[in-house]
Short mmCIF file of C-alpha atoms in Angstrom, two decimals:
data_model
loop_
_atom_site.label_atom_id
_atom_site.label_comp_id
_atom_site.label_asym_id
_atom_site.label_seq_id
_atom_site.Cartn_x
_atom_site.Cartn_y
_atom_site.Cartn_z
CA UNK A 1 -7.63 -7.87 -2.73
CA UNK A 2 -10.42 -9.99 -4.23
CA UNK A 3 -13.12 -7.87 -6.13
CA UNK A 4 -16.24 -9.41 -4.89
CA UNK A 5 -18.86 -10.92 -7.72
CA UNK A 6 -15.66 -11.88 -9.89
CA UNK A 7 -13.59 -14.66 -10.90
CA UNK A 8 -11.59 -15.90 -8.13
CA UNK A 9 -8.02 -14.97 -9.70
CA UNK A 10 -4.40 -16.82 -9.04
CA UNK A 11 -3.81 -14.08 -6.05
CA UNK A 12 -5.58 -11.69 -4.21
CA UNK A 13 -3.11 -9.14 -4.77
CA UNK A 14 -4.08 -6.24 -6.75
CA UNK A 15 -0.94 -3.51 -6.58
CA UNK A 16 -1.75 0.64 -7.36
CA UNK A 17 -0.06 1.00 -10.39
CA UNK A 18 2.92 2.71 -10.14
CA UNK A 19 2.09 5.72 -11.77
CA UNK A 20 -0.64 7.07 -9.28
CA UNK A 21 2.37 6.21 -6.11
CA UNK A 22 5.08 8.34 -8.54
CA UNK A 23 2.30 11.55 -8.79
CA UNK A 24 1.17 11.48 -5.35
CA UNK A 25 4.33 10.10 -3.31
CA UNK A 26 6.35 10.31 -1.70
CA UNK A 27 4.46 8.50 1.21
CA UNK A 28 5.87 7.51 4.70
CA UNK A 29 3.69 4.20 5.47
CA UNK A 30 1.54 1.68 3.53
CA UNK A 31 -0.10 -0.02 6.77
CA UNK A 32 -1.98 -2.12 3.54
CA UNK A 33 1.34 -3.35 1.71
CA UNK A 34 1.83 -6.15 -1.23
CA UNK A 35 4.13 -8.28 0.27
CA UNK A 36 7.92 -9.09 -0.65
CA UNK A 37 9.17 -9.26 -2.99
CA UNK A 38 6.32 -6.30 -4.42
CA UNK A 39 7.41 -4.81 -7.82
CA UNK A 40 7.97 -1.16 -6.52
CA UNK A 41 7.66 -0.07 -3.04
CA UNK A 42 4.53 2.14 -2.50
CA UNK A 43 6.12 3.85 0.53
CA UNK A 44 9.10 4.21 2.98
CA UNK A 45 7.88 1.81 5.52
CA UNK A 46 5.45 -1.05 4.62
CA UNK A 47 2.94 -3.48 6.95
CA UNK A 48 2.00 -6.30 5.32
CA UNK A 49 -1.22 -8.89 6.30
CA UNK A 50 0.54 -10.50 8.79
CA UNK A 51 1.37 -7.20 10.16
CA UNK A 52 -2.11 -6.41 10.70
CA UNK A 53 -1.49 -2.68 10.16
CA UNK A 54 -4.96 -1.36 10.97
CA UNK A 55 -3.80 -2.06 14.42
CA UNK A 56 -0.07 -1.18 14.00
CA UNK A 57 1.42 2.29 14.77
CA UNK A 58 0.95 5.08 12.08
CA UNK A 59 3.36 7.99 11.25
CA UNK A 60 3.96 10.00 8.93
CA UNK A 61 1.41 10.50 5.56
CA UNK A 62 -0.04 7.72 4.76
CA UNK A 63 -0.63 5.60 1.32
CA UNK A 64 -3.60 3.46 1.68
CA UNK A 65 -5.34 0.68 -0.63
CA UNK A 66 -7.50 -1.34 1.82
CA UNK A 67 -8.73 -4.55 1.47
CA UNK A 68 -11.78 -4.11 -0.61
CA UNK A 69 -15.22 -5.49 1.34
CA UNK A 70 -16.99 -4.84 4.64
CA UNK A 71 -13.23 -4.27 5.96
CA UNK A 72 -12.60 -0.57 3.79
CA UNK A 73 -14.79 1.41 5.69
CA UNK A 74 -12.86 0.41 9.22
CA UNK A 75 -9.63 1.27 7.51
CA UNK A 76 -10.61 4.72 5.59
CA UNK A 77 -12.22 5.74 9.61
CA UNK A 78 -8.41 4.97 10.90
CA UNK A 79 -6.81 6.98 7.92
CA UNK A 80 -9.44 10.01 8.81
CA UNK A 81 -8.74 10.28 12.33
CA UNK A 82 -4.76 10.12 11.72
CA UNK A 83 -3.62 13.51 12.43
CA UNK A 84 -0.79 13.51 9.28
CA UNK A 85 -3.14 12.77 6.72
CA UNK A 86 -3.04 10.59 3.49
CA UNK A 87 -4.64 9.29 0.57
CA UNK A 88 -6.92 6.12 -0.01
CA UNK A 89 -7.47 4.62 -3.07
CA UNK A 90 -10.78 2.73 -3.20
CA UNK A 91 -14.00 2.27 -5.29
CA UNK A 92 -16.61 5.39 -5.96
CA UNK A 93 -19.30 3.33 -4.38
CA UNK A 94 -20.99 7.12 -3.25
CA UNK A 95 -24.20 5.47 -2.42
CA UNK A 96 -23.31 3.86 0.47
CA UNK A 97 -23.01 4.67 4.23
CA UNK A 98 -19.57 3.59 4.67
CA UNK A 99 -18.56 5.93 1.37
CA UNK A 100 -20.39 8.73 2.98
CA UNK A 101 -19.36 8.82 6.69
CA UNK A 102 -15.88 8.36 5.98
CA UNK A 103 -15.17 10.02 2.50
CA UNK A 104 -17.51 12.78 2.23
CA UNK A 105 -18.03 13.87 5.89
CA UNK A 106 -14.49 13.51 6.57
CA UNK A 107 -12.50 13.82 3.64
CA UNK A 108 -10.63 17.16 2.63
CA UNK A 109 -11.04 16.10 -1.10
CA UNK A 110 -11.63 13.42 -3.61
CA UNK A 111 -10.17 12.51 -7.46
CA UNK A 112 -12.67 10.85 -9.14
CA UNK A 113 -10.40 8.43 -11.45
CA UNK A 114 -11.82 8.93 -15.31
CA UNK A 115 -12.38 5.28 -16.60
CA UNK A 116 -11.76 1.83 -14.35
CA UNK A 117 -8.33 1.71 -13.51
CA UNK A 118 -6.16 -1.21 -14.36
CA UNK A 119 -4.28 -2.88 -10.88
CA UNK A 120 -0.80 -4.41 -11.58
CA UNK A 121 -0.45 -8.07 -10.74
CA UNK A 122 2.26 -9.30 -8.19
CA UNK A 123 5.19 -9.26 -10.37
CA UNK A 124 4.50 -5.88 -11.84
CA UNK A 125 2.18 -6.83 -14.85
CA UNK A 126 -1.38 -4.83 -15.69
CA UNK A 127 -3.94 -6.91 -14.32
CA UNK A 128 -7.67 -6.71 -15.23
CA UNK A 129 -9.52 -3.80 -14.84
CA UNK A 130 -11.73 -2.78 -11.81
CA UNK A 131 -15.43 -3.79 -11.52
CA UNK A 132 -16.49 -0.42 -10.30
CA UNK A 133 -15.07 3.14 -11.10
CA UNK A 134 -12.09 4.08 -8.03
CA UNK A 135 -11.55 7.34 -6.14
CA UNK A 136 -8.38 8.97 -4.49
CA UNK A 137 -9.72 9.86 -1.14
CA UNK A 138 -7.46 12.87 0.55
CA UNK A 139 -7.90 13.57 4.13
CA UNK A 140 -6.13 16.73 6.23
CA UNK A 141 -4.87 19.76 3.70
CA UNK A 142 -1.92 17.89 2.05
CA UNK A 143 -3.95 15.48 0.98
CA UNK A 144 -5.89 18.31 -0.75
CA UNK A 145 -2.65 20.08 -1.82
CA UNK A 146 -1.25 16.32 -3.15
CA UNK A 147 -4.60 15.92 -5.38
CA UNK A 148 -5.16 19.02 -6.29
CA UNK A 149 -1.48 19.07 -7.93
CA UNK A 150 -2.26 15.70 -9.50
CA UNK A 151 -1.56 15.06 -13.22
CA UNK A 152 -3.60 12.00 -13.49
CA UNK A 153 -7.03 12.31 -14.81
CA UNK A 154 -10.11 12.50 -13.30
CA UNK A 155 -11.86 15.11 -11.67
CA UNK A 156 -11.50 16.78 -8.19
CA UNK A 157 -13.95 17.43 -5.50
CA UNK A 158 -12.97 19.78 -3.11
CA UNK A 159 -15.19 18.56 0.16
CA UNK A 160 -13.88 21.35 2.92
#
């Protein structure tokens, strides 16, 4: 993903570190995958861009780091409506519509990340840090269960 407002980087890849996929995991499908050769898989099955996963089947709970822009809010509405749940990883931008309709109208509960998280670059390494503060976004009850159980820090929200 390319943070908008920043430095255009060598790749537009920025990976969940591995630590946040080894608390909350395991996960079925990442319809959002790095792709090959990706330093640690993120789920069972993976789409990649070419892929075009919005539009792919989903099964299973799902991992999700959309593409960060105007695109997120199209893919956190698909994750909502899928009947197995998941968890999104995305920024805390609260203010806006697309953050509202989708996260806090139809989330089951939210982890509020303390400090900007560090992606990994594509071979693994700990890339810069986030422009904006992220969230883990948990929709049906095992996403609640999953972040409520969570050892990484931040603070949870319990929306239903």
């Amino acid at each position: 993903m390319t943070f908008p407002g920043r430095r255009r980087e060598a790749s537009d890849v920025w990976l969940t570190p591995p630590e946040i996929i080894q608390d909350l995991g395991p996960f079925n499908l990442d319809p959002c995958a790095a792709p090959e050769p990706r330093p640690w898989p993120t789920a069972a099955r993976h789409y990649v861009e070419a892929d075009d996963g919005l539009y792919q089947p989903w099964d299973g709970f799902i991992w999700l780091n959309p593409p960060y822009g105007p695109e997120t809010w199209r893919w956190l509405s698909r994750l909502a409506g899928h009947a197995d749940g998941g968890i999104a990883l995305t920024f805390a931008r609260t203010e806006t519509v697309g953050f509202q309709d989708h996260g806090f109208r139809k989330a089951t509960g939210m982890l509020f990340l303390r400090g900007r998280l560090a992606f990994c670059t594509p071979d693994g390494r700990s890339g810069q840090r986030a422009p904006a503060p992220s969230v883990l976004i948990g929709y049906t009850d095992e996403g609640l269960r999953r972040l409520s159980q969570s050892r990484l820090d931040g603070y949870l929200v319990v929306v239903r």
